[in-house]
PDB file of C-alpha atoms and ligand atoms in Angstrom:
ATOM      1  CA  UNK C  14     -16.633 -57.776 -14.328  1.00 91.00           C
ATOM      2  CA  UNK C  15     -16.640 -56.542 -17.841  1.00 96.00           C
ATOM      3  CA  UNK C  16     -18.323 -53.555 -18.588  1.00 97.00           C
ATOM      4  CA  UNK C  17     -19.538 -52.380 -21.983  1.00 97.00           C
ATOM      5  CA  UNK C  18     -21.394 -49.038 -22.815  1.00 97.00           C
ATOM      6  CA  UNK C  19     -22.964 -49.483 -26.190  1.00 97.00           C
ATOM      7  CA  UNK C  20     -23.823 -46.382 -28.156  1.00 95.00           C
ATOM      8  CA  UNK C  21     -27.386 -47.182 -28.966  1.00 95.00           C
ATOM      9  CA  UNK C  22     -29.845 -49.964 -27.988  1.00 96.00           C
ATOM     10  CA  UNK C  23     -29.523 -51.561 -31.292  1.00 96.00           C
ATOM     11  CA  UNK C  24     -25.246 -51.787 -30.650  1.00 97.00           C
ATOM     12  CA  UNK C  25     -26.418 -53.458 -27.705  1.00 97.00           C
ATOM     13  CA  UNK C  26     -29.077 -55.982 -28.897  1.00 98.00           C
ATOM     14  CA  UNK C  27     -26.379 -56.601 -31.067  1.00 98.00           C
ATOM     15  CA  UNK C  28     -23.138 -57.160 -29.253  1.00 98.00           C
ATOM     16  CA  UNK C  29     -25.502 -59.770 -27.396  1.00 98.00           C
ATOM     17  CA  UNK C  30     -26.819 -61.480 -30.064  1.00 98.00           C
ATOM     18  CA  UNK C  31     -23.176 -61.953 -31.317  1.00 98.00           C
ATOM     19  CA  UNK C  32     -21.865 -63.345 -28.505  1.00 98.00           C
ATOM     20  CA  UNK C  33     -24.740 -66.081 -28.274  1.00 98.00           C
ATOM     21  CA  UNK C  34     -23.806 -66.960 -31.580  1.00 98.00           C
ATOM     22  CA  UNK C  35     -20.593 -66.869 -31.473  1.00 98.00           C
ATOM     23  CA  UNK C  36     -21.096 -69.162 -28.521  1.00 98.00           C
ATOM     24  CA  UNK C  37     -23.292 -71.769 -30.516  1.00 98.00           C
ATOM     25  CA  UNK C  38     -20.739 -71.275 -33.309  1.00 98.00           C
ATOM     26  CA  UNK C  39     -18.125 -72.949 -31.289  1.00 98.00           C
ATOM     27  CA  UNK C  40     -20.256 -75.240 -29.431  1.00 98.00           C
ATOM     28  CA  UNK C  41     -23.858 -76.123 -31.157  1.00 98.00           C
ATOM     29  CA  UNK C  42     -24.511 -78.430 -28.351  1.00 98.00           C
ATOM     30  CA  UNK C  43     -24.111 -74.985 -25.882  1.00 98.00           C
ATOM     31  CA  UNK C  44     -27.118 -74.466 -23.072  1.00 98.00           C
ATOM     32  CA  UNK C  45     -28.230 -71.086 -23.032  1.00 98.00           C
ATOM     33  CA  UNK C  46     -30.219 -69.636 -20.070  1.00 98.00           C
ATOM     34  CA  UNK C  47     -32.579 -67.571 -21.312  1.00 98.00           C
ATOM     35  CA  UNK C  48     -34.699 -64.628 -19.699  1.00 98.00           C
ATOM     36  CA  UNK C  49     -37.659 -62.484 -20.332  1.00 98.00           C
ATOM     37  CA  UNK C  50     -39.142 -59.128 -20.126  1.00 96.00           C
ATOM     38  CA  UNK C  51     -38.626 -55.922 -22.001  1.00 96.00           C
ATOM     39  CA  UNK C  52     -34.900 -56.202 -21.894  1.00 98.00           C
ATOM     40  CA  UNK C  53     -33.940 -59.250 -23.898  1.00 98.00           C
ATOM     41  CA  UNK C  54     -36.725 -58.763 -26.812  1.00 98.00           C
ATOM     42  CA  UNK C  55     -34.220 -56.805 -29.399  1.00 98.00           C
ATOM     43  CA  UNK C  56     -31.828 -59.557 -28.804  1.00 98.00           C
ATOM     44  CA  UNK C  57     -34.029 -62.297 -29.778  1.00 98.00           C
ATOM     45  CA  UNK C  58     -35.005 -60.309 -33.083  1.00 98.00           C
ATOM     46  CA  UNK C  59     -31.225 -59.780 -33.565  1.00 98.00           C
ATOM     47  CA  UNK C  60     -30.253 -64.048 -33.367  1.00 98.00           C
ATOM     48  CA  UNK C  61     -33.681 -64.774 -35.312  1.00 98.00           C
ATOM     49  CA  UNK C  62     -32.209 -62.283 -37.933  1.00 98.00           C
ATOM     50  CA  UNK C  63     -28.844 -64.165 -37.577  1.00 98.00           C
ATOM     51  CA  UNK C  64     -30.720 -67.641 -38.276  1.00 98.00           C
ATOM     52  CA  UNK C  65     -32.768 -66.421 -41.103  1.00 98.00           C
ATOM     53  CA  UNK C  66     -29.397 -65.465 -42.353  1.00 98.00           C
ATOM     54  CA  UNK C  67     -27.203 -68.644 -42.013  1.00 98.00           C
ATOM     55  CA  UNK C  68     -25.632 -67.259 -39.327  1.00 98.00           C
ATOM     56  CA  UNK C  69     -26.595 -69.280 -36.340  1.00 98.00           C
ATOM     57  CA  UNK C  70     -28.232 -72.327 -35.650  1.00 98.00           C
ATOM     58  CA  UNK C  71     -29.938 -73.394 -32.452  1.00 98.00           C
ATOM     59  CA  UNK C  72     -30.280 -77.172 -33.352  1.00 98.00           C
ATOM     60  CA  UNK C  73     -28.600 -78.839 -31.119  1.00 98.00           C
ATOM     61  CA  UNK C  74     -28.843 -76.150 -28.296  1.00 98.00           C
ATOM     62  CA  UNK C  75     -30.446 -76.732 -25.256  1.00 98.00           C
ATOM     63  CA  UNK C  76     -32.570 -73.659 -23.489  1.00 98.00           C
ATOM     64  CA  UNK C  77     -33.445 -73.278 -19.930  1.00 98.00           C
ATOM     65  CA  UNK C  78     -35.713 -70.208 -18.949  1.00 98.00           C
ATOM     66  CA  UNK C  79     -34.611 -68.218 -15.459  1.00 98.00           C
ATOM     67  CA  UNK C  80     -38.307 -67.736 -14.461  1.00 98.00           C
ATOM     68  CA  UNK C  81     -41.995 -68.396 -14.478  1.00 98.00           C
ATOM     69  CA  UNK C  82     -45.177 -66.947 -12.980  1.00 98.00           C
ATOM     70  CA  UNK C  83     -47.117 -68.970 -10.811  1.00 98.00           C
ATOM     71  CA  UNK C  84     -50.754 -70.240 -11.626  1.00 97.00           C
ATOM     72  CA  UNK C  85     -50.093 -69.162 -15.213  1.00 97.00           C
ATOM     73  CA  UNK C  86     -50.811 -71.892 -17.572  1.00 96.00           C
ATOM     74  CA  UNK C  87     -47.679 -72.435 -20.193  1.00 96.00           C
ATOM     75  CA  UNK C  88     -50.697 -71.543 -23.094  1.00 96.00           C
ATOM     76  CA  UNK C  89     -51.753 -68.241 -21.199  1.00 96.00           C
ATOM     77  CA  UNK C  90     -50.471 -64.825 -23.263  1.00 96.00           C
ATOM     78  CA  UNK C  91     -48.490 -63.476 -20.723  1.00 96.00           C
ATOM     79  CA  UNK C  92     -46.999 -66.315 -19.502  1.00 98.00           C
ATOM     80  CA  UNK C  93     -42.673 -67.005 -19.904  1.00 98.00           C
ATOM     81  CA  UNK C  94     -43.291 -69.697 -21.831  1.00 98.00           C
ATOM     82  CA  UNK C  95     -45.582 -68.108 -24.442  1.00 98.00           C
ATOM     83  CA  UNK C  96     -43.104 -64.881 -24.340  1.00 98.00           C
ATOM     84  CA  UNK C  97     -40.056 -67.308 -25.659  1.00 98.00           C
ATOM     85  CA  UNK C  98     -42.069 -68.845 -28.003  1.00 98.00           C
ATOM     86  CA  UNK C  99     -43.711 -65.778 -29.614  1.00 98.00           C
ATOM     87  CA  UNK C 100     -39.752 -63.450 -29.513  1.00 98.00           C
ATOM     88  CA  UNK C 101     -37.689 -66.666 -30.062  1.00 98.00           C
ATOM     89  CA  UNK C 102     -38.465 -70.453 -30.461  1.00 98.00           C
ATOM     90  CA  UNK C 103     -40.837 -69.989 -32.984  1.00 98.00           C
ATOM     91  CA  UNK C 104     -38.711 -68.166 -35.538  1.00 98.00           C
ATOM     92  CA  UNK C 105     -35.603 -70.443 -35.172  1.00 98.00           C
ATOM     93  CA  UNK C 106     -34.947 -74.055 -35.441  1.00 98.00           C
ATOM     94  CA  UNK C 107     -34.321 -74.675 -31.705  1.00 98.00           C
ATOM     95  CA  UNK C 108     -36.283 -78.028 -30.756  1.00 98.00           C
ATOM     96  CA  UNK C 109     -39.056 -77.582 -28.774  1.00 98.00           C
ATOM     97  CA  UNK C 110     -38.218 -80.335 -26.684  1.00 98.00           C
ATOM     98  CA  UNK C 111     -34.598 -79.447 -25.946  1.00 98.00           C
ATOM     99  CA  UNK C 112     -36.226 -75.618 -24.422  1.00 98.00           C
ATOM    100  CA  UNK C 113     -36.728 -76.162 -20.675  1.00 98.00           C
ATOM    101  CA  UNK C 114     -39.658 -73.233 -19.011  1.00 98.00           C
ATOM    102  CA  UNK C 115     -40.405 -74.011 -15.596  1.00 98.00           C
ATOM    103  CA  UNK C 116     -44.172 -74.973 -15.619  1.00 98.00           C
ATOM    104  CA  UNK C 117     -45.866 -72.754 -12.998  1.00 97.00           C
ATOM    105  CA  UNK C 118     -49.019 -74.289 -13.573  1.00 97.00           C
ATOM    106  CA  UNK C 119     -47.359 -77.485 -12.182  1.00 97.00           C
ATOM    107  CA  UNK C 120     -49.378 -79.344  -9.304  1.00 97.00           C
ATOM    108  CA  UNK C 121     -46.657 -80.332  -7.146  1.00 98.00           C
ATOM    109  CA  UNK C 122     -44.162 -76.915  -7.494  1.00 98.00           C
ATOM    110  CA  UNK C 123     -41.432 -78.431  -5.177  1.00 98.00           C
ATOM    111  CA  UNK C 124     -41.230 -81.139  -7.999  1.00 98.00           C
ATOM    112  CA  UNK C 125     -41.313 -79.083 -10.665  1.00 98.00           C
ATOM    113  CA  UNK C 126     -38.204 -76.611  -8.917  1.00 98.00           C
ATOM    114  CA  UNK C 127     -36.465 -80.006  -8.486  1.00 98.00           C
ATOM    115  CA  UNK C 128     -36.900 -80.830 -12.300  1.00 98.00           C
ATOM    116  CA  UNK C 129     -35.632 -77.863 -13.215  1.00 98.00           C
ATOM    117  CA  UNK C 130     -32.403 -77.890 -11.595  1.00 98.00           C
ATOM    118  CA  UNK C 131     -32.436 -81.932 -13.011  1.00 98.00           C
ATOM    119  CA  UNK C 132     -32.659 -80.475 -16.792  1.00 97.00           C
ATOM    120  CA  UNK C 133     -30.047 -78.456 -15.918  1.00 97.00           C
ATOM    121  CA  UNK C 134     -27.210 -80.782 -14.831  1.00 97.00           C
ATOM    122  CA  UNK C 135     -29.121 -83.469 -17.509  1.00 96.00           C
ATOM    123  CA  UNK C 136     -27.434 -80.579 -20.518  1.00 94.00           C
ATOM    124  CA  UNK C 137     -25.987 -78.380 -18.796  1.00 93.00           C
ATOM    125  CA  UNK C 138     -23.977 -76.709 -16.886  1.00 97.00           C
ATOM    126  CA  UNK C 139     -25.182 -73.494 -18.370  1.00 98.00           C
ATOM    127  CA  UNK C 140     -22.956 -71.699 -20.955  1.00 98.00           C
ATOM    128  CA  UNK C 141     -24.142 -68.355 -20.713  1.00 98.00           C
ATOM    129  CA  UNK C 142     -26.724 -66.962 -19.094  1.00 98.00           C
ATOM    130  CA  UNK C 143     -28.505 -64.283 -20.414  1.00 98.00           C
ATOM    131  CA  UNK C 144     -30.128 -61.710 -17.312  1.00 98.00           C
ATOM    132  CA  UNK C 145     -32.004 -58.411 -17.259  1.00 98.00           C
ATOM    133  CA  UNK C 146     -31.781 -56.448 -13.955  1.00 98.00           C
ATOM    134  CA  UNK C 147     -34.905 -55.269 -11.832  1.00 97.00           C
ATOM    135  CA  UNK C 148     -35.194 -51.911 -10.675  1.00 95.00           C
ATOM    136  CA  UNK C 149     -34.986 -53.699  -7.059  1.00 96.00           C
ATOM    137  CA  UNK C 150     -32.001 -55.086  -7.846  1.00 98.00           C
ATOM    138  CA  UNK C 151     -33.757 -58.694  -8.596  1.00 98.00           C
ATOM    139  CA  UNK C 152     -32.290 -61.174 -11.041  1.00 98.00           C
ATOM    140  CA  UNK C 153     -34.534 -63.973 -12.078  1.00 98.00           C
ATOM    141  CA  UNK C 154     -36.972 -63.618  -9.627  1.00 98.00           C
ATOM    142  CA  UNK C 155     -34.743 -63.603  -6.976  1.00 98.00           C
ATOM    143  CA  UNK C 156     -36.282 -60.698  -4.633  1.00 96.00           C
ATOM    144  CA  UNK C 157     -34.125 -58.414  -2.304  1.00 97.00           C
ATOM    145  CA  UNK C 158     -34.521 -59.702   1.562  1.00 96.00           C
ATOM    146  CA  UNK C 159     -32.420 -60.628   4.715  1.00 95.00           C
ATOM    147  CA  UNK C 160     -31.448 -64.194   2.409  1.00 95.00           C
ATOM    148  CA  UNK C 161     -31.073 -65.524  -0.844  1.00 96.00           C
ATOM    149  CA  UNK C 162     -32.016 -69.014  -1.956  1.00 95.00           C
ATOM    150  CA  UNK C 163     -29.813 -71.075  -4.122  1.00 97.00           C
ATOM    151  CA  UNK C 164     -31.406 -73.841  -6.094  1.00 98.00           C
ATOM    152  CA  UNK C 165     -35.138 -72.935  -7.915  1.00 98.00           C
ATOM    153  CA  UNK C 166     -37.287 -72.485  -5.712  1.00 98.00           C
ATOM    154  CA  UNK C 167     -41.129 -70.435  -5.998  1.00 98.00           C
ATOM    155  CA  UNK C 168     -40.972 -67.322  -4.613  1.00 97.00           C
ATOM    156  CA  UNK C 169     -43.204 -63.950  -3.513  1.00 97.00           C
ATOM    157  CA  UNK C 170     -42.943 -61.292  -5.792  1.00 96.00           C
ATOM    158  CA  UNK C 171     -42.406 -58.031  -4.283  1.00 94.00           C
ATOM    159  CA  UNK C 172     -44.955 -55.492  -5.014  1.00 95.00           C
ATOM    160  CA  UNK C 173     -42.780 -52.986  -6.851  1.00 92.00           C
ATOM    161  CA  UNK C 174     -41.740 -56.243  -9.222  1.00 94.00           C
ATOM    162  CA  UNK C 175     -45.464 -56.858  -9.836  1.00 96.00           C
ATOM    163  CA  UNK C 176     -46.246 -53.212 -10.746  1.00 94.00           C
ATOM    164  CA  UNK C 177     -43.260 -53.254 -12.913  1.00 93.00           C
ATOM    165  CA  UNK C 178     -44.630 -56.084 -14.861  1.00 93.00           C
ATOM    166  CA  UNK C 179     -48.272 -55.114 -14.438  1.00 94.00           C
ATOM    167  CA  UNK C 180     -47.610 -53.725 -18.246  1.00 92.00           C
ATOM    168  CA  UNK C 181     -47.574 -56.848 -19.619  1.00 91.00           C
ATOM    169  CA  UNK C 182     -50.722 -57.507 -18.411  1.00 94.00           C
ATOM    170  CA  UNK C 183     -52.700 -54.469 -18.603  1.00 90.00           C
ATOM    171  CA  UNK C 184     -54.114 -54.353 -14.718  1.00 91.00           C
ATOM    172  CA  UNK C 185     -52.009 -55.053 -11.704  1.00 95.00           C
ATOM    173  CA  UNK C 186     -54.530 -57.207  -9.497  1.00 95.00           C
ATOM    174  CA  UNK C 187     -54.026 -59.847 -13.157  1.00 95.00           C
ATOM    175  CA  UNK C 188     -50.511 -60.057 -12.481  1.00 96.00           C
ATOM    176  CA  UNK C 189     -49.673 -63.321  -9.966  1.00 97.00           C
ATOM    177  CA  UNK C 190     -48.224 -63.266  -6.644  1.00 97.00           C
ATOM    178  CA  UNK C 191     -45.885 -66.105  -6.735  1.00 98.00           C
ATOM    179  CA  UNK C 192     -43.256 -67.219  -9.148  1.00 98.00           C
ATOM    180  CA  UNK C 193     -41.170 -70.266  -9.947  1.00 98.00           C
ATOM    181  CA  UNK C 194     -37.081 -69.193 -10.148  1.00 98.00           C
ATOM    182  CA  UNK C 195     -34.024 -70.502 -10.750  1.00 98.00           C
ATOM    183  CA  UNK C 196     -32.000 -69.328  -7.438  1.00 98.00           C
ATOM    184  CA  UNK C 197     -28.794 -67.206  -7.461  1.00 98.00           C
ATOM    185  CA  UNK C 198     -27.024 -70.381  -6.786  1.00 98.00           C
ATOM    186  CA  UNK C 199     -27.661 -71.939 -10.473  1.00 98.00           C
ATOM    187  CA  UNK C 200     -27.227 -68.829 -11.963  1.00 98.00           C
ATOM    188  CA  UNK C 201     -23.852 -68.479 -10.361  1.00 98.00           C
ATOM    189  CA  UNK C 202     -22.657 -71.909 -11.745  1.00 98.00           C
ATOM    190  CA  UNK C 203     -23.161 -70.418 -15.209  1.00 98.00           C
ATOM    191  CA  UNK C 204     -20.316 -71.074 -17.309  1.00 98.00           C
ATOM    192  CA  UNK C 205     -20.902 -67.192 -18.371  1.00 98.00           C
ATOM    193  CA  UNK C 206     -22.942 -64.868 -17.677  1.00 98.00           C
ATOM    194  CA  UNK C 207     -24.105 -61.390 -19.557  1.00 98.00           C
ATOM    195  CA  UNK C 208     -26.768 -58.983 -17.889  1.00 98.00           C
ATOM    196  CA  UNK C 209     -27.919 -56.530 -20.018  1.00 98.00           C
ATOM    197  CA  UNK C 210     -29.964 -53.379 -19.299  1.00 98.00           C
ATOM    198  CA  UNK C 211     -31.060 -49.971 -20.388  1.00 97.00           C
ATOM    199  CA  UNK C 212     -32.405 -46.906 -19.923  1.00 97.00           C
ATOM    200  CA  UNK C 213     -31.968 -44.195 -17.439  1.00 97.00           C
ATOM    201  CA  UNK C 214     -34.478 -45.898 -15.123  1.00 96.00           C
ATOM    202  CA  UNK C 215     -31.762 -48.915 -14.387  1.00 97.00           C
ATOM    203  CA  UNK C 216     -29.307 -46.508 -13.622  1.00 98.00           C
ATOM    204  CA  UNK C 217     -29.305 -46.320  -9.939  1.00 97.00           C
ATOM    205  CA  UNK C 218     -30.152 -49.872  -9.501  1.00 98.00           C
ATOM    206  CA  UNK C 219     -26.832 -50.512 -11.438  1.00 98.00           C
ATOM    207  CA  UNK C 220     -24.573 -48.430  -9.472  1.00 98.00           C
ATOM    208  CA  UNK C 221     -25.558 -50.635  -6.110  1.00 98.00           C
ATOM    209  CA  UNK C 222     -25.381 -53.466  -7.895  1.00 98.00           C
ATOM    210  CA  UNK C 223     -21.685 -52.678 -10.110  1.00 97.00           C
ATOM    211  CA  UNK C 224     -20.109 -50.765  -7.108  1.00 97.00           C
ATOM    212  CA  UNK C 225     -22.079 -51.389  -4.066  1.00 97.00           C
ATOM    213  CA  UNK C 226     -21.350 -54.122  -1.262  1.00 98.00           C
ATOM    214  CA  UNK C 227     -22.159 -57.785  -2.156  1.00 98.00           C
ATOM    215  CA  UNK C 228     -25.486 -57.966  -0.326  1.00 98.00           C
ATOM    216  CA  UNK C 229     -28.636 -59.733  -0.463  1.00 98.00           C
ATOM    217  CA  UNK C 230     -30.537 -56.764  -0.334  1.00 98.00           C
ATOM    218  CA  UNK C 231     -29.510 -56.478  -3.730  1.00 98.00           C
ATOM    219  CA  UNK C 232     -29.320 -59.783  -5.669  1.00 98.00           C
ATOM    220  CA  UNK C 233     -27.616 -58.597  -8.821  1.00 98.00           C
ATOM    221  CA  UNK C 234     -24.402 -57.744  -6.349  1.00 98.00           C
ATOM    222  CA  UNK C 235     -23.497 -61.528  -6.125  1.00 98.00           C
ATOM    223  CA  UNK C 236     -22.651 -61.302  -9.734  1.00 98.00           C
ATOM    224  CA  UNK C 237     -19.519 -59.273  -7.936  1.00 98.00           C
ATOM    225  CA  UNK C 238     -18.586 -62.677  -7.038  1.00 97.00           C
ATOM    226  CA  UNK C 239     -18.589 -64.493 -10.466  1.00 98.00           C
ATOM    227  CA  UNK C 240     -15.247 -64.861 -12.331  1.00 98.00           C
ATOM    228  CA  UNK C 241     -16.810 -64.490 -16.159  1.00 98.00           C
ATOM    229  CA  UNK C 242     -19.567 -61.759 -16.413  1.00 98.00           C
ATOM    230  CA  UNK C 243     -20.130 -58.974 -19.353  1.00 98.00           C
ATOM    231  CA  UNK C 244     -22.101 -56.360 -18.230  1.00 98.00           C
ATOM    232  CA  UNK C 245     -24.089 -54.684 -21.540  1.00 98.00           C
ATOM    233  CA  UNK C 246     -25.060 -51.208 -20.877  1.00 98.00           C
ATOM    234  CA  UNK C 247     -26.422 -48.237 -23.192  1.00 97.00           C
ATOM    235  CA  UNK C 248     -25.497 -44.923 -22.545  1.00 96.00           C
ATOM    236  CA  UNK C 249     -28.506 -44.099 -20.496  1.00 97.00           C
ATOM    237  CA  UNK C 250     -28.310 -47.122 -17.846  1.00 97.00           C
ATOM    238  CA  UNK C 251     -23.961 -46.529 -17.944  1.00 96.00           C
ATOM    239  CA  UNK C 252     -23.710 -43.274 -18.351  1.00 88.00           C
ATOM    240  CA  UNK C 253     -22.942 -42.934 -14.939  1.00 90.00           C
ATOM    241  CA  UNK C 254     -19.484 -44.745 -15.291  1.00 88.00           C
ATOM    242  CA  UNK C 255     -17.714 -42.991 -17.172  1.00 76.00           C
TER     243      UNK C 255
HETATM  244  C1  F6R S 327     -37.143 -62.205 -16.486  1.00 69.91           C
HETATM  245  C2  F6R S 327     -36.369 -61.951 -15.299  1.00 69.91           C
HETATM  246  C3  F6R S 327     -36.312 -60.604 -14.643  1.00 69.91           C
HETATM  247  C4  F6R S 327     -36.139 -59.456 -15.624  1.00 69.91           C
HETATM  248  C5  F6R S 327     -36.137 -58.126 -14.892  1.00 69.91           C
HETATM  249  C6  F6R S 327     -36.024 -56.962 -15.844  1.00 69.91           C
HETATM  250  O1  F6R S 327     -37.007 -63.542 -16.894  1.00 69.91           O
HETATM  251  O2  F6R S 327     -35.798 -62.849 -14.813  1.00 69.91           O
HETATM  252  O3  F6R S 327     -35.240 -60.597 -13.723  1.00 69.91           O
HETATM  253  O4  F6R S 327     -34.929 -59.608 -16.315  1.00 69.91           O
HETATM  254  O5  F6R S 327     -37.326 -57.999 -14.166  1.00 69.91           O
HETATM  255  O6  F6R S 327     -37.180 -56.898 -16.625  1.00 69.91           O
HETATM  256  P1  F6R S 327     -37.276 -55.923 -17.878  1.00 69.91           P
HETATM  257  O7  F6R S 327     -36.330 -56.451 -18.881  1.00 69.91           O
HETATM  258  O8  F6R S 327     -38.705 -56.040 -18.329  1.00 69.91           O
HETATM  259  O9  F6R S 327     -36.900 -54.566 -17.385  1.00 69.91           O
END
């Protein structure tokens, strides 16, 4: 793995945005996976910047989101597909239709996991994949436990994920129980793959995961595994490594 400790949040945003664009740069056609939460929100300002600029275009690109809650309809504020279009889709010139959010609002959820993983050979493989870190050790939504699944699949959210998140939503009994995620399988069969995190709170979380055993008990371990992943750290979250 590749580890980078950025100065400042802002290097870091950055150094991300750069390399998506670089990316799209050399292939406009490129599929990005995409996440959400706190962690990738600088980085979409950054590439919007970038397009505004000349410097990017998403075009031809093809998106597929990690993750979405269960029961949440794609229209509802706090739901993954709202968050990419309010920090992303709308202010670049990304199709709508060529952006892939898994619908957890979807009546038949096995179908909708299997459509997922069918956009994703359809454009894909995935490029790069873009992934934040829980403080559990979680990537997508792909909980610690005693086993991992591979393909998207819906999952339980573990209680410390959903009081992470409660934030977002202002109340923890609003955030849902259940969510739809791509499984560490497909995000392993990303072309590349950059997880980015800070703060002192991720800190711990990264040491198990950068140095500790490859173990399901902590999902973002497997990444151990992978031949082509950056690791984007500010001082606070990588201080540690030095
Ligand atoms: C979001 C996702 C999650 C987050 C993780 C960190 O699509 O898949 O794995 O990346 O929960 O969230 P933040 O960035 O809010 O700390």
């Amino acid at each position: 793995m590749n580890v980078r400790i950025l100065n400042s949040r802002e290097d870091l945003n950055a150094t991300a945005a750069t390399v998506i664009a670089s990316l799209l740069l050399s292939k406009p056609q490129a599929m990005l996976g995409l996440a959400t939460g706190s962690t990738p929100i600088g980085i979409y300002r950054h590439l919007a910047d970038m397009y505004r600029r000349g410097q990017v275009s998403f075009a031809r690109a093809y998106s597929v989101n990690l993750d979405e809650y269960v029961g949440l309809s794609p229209e509802h504020p706090q739901s993954y597909r709202s968050f990419m279009n309010e920090h992303l889709f709308q202010h670049i010139d990304i199709p709508i239709s060529h952006t892939r959010v898994p619908d957890g609002n979807a009546l038949d959820l096995t179908a909708e996991c299997v459509a997922h993983e069918q956009a994703i050979l359809d454009h894909g493989p995935v490029d790069l994949q873009l992934l934040g870190i829980g403080h559990n050790g979680h990537i997508g939504f792909n909980e610690p436990g005693h086993s991992l699944t591979g393909a998207t699949h819906v999952v339980d959210l573990k209680e410390r994920t959903r009081s992470a998140n409660a934030r977002f939503f202002g109340d923890i009994d609003a955030v849902p129980r259940q969510a739809v995620t791509m499984g560490v399988g497909t995000i392993l069969k990303a072309k590349q793959i950059i997880l980015v995190a800070f703060g002192a709170e991720k800190a711990d979380i990264l040491k198990q995961a950068l140095t500790g055993p490859v173990t399901t008990e902590c999902p973002a371990s497997l990444l151990q595994c992978h031949p082509n992943v950056l690791i984007l750290l500010d001082q606070e979250a990588g201080g540690w490594l030095k």
